[in-house]
Short mmCIF file of C-alpha atoms and ligand atoms in Angstrom, two decimals:
data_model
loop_
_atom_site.label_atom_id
_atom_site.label_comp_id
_atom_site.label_asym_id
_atom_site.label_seq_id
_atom_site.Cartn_x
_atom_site.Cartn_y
_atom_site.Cartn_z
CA UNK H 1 -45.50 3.12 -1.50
CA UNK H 2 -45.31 3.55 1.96
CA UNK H 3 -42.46 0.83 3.22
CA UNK H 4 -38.99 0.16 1.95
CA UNK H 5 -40.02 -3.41 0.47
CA UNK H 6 -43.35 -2.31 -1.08
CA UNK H 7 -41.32 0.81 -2.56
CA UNK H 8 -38.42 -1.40 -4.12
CA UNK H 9 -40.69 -3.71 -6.07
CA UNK H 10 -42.25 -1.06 -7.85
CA UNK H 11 -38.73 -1.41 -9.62
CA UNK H 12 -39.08 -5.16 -9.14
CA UNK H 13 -36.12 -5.09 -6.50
CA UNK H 14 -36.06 -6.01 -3.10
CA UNK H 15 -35.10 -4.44 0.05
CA UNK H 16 -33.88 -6.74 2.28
CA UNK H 17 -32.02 -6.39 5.76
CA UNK H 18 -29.80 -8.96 8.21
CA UNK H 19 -31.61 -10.70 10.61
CA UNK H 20 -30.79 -12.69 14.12
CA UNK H 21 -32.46 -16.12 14.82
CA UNK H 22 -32.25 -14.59 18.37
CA UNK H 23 -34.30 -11.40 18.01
CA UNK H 24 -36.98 -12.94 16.43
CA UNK H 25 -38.95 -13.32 19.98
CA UNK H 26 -38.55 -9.28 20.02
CA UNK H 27 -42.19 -8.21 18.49
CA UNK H 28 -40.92 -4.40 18.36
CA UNK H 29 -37.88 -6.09 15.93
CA UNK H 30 -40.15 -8.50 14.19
CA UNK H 31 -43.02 -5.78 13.50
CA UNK H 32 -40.36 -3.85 11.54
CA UNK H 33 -38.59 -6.67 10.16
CA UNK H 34 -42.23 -8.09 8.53
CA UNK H 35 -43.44 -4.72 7.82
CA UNK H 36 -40.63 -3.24 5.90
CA UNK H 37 -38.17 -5.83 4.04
CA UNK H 38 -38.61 -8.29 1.31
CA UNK H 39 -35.63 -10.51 1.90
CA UNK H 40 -34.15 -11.63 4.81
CA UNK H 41 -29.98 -12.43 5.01
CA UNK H 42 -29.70 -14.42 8.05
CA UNK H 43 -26.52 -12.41 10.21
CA UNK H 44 -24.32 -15.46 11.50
CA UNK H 45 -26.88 -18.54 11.03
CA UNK H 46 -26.02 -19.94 8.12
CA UNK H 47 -22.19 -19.32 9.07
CA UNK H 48 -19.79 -22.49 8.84
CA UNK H 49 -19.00 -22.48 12.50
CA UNK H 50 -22.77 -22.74 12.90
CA UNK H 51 -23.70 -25.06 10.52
CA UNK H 52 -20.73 -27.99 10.95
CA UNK H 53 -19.43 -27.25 13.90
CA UNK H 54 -17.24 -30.35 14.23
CA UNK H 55 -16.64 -32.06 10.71
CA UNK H 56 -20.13 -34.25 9.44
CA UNK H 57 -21.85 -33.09 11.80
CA UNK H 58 -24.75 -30.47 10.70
CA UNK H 59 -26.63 -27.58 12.56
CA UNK H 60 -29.10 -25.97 10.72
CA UNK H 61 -31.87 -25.06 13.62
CA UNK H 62 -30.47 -21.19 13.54
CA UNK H 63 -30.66 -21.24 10.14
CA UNK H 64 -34.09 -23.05 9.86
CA UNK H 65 -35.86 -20.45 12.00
CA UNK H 66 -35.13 -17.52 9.85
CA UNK H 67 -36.01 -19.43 7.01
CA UNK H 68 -39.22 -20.45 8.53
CA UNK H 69 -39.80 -17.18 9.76
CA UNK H 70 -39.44 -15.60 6.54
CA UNK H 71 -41.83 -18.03 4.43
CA UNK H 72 -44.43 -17.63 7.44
CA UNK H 73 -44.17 -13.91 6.05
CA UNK H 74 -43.57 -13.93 2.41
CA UNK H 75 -39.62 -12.72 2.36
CA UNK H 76 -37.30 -14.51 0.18
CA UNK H 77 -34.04 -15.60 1.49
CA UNK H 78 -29.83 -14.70 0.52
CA UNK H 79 -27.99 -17.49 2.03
CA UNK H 80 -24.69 -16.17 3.59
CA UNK H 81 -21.99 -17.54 3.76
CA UNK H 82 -20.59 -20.99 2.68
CA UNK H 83 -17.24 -20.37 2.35
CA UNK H 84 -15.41 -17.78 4.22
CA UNK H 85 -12.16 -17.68 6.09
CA UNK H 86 -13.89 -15.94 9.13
CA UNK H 87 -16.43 -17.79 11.15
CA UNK H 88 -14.60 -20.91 10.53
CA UNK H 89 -14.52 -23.76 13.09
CA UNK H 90 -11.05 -24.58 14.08
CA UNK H 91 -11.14 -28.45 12.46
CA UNK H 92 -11.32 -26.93 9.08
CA UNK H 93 -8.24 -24.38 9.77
CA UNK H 94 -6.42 -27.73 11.17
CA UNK H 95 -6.70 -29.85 7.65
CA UNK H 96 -3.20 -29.99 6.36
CA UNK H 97 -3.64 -31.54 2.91
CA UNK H 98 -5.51 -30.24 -0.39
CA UNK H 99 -7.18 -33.69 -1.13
CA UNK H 100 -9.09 -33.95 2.42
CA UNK H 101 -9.84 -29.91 2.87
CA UNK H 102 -11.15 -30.34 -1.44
CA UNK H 103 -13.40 -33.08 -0.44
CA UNK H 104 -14.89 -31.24 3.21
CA UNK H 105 -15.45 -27.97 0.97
CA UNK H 106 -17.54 -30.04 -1.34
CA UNK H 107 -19.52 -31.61 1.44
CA UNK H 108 -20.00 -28.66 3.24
CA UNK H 109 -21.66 -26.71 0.09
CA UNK H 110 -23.73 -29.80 -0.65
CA UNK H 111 -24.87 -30.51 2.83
CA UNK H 112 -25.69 -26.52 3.07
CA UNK H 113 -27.33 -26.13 0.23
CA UNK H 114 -28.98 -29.57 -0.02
CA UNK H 115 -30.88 -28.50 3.17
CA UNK H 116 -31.68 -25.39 2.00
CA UNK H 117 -32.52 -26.16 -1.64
CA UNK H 118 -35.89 -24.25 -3.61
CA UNK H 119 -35.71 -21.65 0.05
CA UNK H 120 -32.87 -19.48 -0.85
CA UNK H 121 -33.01 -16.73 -3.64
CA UNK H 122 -28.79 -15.98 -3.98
CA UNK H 123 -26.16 -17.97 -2.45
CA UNK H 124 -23.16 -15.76 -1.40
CA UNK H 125 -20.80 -18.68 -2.26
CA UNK H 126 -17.61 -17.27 -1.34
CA UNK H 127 -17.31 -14.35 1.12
CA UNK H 128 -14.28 -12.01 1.71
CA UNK H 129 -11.67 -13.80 -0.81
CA UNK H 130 -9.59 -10.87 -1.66
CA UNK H 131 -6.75 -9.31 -0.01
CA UNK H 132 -7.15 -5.92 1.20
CA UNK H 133 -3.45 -5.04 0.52
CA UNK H 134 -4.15 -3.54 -2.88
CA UNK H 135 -2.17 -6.08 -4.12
CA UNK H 136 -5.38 -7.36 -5.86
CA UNK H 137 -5.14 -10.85 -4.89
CA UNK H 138 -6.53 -13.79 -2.60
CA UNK H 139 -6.26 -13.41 1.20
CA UNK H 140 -4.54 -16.28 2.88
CA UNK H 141 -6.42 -18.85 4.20
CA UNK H 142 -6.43 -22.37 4.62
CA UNK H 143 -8.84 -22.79 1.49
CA UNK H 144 -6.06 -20.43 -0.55
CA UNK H 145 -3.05 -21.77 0.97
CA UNK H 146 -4.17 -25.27 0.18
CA UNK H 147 -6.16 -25.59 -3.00
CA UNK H 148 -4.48 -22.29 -4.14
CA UNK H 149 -6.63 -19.50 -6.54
CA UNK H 150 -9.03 -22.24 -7.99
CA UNK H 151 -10.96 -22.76 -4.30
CA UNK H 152 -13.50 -19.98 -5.66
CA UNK H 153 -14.34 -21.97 -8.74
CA UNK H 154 -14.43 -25.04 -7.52
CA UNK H 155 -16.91 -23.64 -4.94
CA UNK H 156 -19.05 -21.90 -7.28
CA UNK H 157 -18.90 -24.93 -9.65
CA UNK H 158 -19.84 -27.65 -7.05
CA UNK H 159 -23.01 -25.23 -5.69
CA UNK H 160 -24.65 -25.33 -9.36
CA UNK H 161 -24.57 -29.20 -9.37
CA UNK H 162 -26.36 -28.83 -6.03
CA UNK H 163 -29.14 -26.57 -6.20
CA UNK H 164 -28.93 -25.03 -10.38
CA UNK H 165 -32.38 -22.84 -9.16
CA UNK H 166 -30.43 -20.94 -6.69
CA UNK H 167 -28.46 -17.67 -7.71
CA UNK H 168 -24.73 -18.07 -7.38
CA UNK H 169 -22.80 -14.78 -5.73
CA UNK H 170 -19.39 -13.34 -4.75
CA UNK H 171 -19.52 -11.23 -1.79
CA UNK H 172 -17.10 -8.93 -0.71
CA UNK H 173 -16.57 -5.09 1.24
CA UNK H 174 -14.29 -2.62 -0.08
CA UNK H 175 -14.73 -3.14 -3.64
CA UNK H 176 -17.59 -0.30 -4.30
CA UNK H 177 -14.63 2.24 -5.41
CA UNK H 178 -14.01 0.94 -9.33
CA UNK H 179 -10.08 2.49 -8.60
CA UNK H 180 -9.80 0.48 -5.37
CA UNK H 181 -7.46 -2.25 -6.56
CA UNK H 182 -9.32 -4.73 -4.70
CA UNK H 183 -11.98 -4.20 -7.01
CA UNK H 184 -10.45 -4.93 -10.13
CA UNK H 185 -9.10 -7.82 -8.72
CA UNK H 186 -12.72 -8.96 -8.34
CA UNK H 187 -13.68 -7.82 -11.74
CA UNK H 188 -10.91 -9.85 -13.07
CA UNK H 189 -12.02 -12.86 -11.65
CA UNK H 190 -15.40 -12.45 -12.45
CA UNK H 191 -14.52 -11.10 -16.43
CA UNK H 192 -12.30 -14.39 -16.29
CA UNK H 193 -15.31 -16.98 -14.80
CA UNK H 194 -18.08 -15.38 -17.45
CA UNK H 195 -15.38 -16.28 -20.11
CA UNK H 196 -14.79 -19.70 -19.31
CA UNK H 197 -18.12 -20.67 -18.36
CA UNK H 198 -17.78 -20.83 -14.62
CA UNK H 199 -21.25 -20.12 -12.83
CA UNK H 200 -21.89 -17.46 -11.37
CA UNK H 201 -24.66 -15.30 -11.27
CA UNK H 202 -24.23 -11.44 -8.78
CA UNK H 203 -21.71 -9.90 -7.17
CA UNK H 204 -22.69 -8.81 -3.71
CA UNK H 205 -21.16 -5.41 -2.30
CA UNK H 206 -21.35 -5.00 1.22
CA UNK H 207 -21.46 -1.54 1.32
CA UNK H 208 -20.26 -0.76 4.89
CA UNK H 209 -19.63 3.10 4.65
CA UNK H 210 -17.68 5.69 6.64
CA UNK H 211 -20.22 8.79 7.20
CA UNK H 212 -19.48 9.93 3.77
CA UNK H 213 -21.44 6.87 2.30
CA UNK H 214 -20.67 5.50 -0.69
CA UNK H 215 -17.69 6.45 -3.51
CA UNK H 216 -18.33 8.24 -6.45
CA UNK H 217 -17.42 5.79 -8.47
CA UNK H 218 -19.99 3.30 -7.54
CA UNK H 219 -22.65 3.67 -10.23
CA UNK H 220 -19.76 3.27 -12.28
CA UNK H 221 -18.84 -0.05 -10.41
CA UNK H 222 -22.22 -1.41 -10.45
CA UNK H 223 -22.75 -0.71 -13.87
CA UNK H 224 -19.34 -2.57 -14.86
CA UNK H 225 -19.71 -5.59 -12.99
CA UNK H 226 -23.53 -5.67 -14.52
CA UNK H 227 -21.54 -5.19 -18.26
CA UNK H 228 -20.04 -8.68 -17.44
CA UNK H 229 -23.55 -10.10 -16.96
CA UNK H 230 -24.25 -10.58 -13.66
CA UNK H 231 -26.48 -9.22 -11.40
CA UNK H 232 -25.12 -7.13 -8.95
CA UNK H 233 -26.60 -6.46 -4.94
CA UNK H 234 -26.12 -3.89 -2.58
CA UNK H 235 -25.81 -6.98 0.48
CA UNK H 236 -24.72 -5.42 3.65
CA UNK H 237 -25.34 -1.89 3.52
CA UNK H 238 -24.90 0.64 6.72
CA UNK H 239 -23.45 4.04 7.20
CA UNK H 240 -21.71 5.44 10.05
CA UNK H 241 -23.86 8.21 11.82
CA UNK H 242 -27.21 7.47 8.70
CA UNK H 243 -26.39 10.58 6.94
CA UNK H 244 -29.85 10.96 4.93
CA UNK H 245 -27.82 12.23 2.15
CA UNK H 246 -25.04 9.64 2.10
CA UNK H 247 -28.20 7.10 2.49
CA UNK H 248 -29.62 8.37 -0.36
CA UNK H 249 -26.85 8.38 -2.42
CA UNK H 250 -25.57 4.72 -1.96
CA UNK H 251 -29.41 3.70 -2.87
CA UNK H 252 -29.58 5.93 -6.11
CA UNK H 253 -26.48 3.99 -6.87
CA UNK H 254 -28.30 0.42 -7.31
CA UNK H 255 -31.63 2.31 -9.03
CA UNK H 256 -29.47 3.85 -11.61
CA UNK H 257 -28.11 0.58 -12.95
CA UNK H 258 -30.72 -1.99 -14.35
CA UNK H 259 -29.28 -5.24 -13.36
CA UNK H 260 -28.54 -3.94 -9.92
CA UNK H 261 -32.14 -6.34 -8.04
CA UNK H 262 -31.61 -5.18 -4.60
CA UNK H 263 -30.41 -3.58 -1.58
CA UNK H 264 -30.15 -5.58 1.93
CA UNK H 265 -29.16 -3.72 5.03
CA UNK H 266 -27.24 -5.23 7.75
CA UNK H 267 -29.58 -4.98 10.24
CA UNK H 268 -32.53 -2.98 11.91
CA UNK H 269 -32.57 -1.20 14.68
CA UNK H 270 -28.91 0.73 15.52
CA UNK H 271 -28.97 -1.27 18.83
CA UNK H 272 -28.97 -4.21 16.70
CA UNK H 273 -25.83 -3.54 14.73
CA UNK H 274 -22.51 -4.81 14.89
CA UNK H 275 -20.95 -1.55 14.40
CA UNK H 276 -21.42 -0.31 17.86
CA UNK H 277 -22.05 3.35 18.93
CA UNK H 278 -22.20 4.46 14.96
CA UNK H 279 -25.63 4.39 14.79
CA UNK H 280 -25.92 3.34 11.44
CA UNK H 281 -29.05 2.05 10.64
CA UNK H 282 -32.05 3.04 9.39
CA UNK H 283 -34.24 2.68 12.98
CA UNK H 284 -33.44 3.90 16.29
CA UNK H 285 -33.31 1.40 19.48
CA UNK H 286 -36.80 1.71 19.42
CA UNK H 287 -37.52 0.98 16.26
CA UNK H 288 -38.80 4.13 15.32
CA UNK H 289 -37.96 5.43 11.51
CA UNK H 290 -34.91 7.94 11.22
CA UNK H 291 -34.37 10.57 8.68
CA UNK H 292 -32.08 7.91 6.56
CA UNK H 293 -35.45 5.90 6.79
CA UNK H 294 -36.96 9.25 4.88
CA UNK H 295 -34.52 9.97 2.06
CA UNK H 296 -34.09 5.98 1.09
CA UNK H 297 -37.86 5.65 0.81
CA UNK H 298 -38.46 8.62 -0.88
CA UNK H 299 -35.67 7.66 -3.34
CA UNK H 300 -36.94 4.35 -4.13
CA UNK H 301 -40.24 5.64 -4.78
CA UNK H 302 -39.14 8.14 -6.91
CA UNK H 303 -37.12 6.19 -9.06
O1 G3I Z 401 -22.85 -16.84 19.32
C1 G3I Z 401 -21.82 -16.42 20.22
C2 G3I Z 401 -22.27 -16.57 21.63
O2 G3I Z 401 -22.49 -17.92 21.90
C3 G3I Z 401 -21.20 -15.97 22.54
O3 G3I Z 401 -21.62 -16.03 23.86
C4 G3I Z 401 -20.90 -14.54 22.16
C5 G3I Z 401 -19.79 -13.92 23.00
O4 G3I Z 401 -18.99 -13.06 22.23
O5 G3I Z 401 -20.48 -14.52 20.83
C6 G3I Z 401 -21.48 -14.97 19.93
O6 G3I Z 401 -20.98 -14.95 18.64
C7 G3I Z 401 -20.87 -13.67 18.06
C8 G3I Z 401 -21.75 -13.63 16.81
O7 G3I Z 401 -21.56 -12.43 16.11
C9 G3I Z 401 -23.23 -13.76 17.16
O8 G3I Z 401 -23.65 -12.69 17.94
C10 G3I Z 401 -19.43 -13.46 17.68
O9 G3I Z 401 -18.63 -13.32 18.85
C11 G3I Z 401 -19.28 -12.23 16.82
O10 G3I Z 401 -17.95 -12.18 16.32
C12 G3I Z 401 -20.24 -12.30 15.65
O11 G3I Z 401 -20.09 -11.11 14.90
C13 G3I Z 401 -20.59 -11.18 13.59
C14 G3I Z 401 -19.47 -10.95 12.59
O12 G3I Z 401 -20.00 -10.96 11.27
C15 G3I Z 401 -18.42 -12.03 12.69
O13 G3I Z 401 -17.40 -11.84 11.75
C16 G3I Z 401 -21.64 -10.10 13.42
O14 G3I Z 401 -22.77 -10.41 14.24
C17 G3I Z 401 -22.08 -9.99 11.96
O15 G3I Z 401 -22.86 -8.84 11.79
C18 G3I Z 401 -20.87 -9.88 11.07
O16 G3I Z 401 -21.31 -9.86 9.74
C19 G3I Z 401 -20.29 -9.72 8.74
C20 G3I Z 401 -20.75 -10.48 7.51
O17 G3I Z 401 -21.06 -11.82 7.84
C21 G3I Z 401 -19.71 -10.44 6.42
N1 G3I Z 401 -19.30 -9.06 6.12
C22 G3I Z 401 -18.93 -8.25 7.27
C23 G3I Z 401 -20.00 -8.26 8.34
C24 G3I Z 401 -19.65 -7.37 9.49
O18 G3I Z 401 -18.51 -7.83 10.16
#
């Protein structure tokens, strides 16, 4: 096949990439974008501080474009993020008691994904909730320092009463190394939801690489997490400097393990990245292919 989205469904997977409500207007952006991916994760659109920027009240026009954007072109859609420390207005870091911030995170996730319900594929749920100490735990926050470790379930269980069509995912970096000890603490969690019945369907790994690209271990990770019986995603993947190699390695990764459905880069063009000056994208700031472009397509077709 001769694009990255027509190559990954020969495995029936996708290849998806980030995209900007604002770039849209660029054709050079949105001839790539339409030609090449499959599924579209909008970049900050769908972000709280977006979305409710002051509590009840709702934004989705961002968000609405993509979406309309990508059913004007066939792409499916990962919703990212509804809850996530970052990106977070300031009311919702100002709520100083569990019973009011329990009842805003249940609004916001029905709001959100009332709006968006039958449109989106996979739901990242909950983005970033682990620490990156190694301690293996939660990060503070005001949804962990208020409603303590059972925020994440009571997310994930409130977003299957609201849309029960829509995939239900963890998201988080750092957690592609199956040593790391942030990524048994993730492994833990999920083990423990699959156990008790919790819902939840993929775990999304960013996969934002030094030039090296991704661990050795991470076939091992993927295939794991996919042992617990959930899909797993690679959801935000760049590399610093787009080694072909290192490319071509993190991709072989996902294609080696069954229940791994995807791979989404975060973003297009290297002028369109948020890792500035690494160039780590599979276009230049023209849009033209680079040789990472080469080795991922010719891995996905040959898998
Ligand atoms: O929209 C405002 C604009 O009004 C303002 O004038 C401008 C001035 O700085 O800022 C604009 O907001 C920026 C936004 O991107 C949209 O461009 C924010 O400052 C900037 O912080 C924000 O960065 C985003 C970042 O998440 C925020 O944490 C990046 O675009 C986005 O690529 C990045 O994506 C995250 C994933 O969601 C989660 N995983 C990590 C990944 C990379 O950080």
């Amino acid at each position: 096949a001769a694009t990255l989205g027509a190559a990954a469904a020969g495995g029936n997977r996708y290849f998806g990439t980030a995209a900007a409500s604002g770039r849209l207007g660029d054709s050079t952006y949105a001839t790539v974008l339409d030609r090449e991916f499959t599924m579209i994760t909008p970049e900050n659109e769908m972000k709280w501080d977006t979305v409710e920027p002051a509590r009840g009240s709702f934004n989705f026009g961002p968000g609405d474009s993509i979406v309309n954007h990508a059913a004007a072109h066939g792409q499916r859609m990962r919703g990212h993020t509804l809850v996530w420390h970052s990106q977070l207005p300031g009311w919702v870091g100002s709520i100083g008691d569990a019973a009011t911030l329990r009842g805003v995170l249940d609004n916001h996730i029905t709001q959100e994904m009332s709006h968006y319900k039958g449109k989106i594929y996979a739901w990242d749920v909950v983005n970033e909730a682990f620490a990156d100490d190694g301690s293996g735990r939660h990060r503070p926050s005001v949804f962990q320092n208020l409603l303590g470790d059972g925020f994440i379930e009571q997310a994930f269980r409130t977003a299957r009463n609201v849309d029960p069509a829509a995939k239900l995912c963890y998201n988080d970096y750092s957690i592609e190394d199956w040593s790391a000890a942030k990524t048994q603490g993730v492994y833990s969690m999920v083990k423990d939801f699959k156990s008790r019945g919790v819902p939840i369907d993929c775990v999304g790994f960013q996969s934002h690489f030094g030039s090296g690209g991704a661990p050795a271990s991470f076939r091992t990770t993927l295939a794991n997490f996919a042992a617990l019986g959930v899909d797993v995603q690679l959801t935000e993947l760049d590399i610093a400097q787009a080694a072909p190699a290192a490319y071509a390695g993190a991709v072989q990764a996902c294609l080696d393990v069954a229940r791994c459905t995807g791979i989404t880069v975060w973003g297009i063009r290297d002028s369109d990245s948020w890792r500035t000056g690494e160039n780590p994208l599979l276009f230049d700031n023209n849009g033209n292919k680079k040789a990472a472009y080469t080795s991922v397509l010719n891995a996905l077709n040959n898998a």
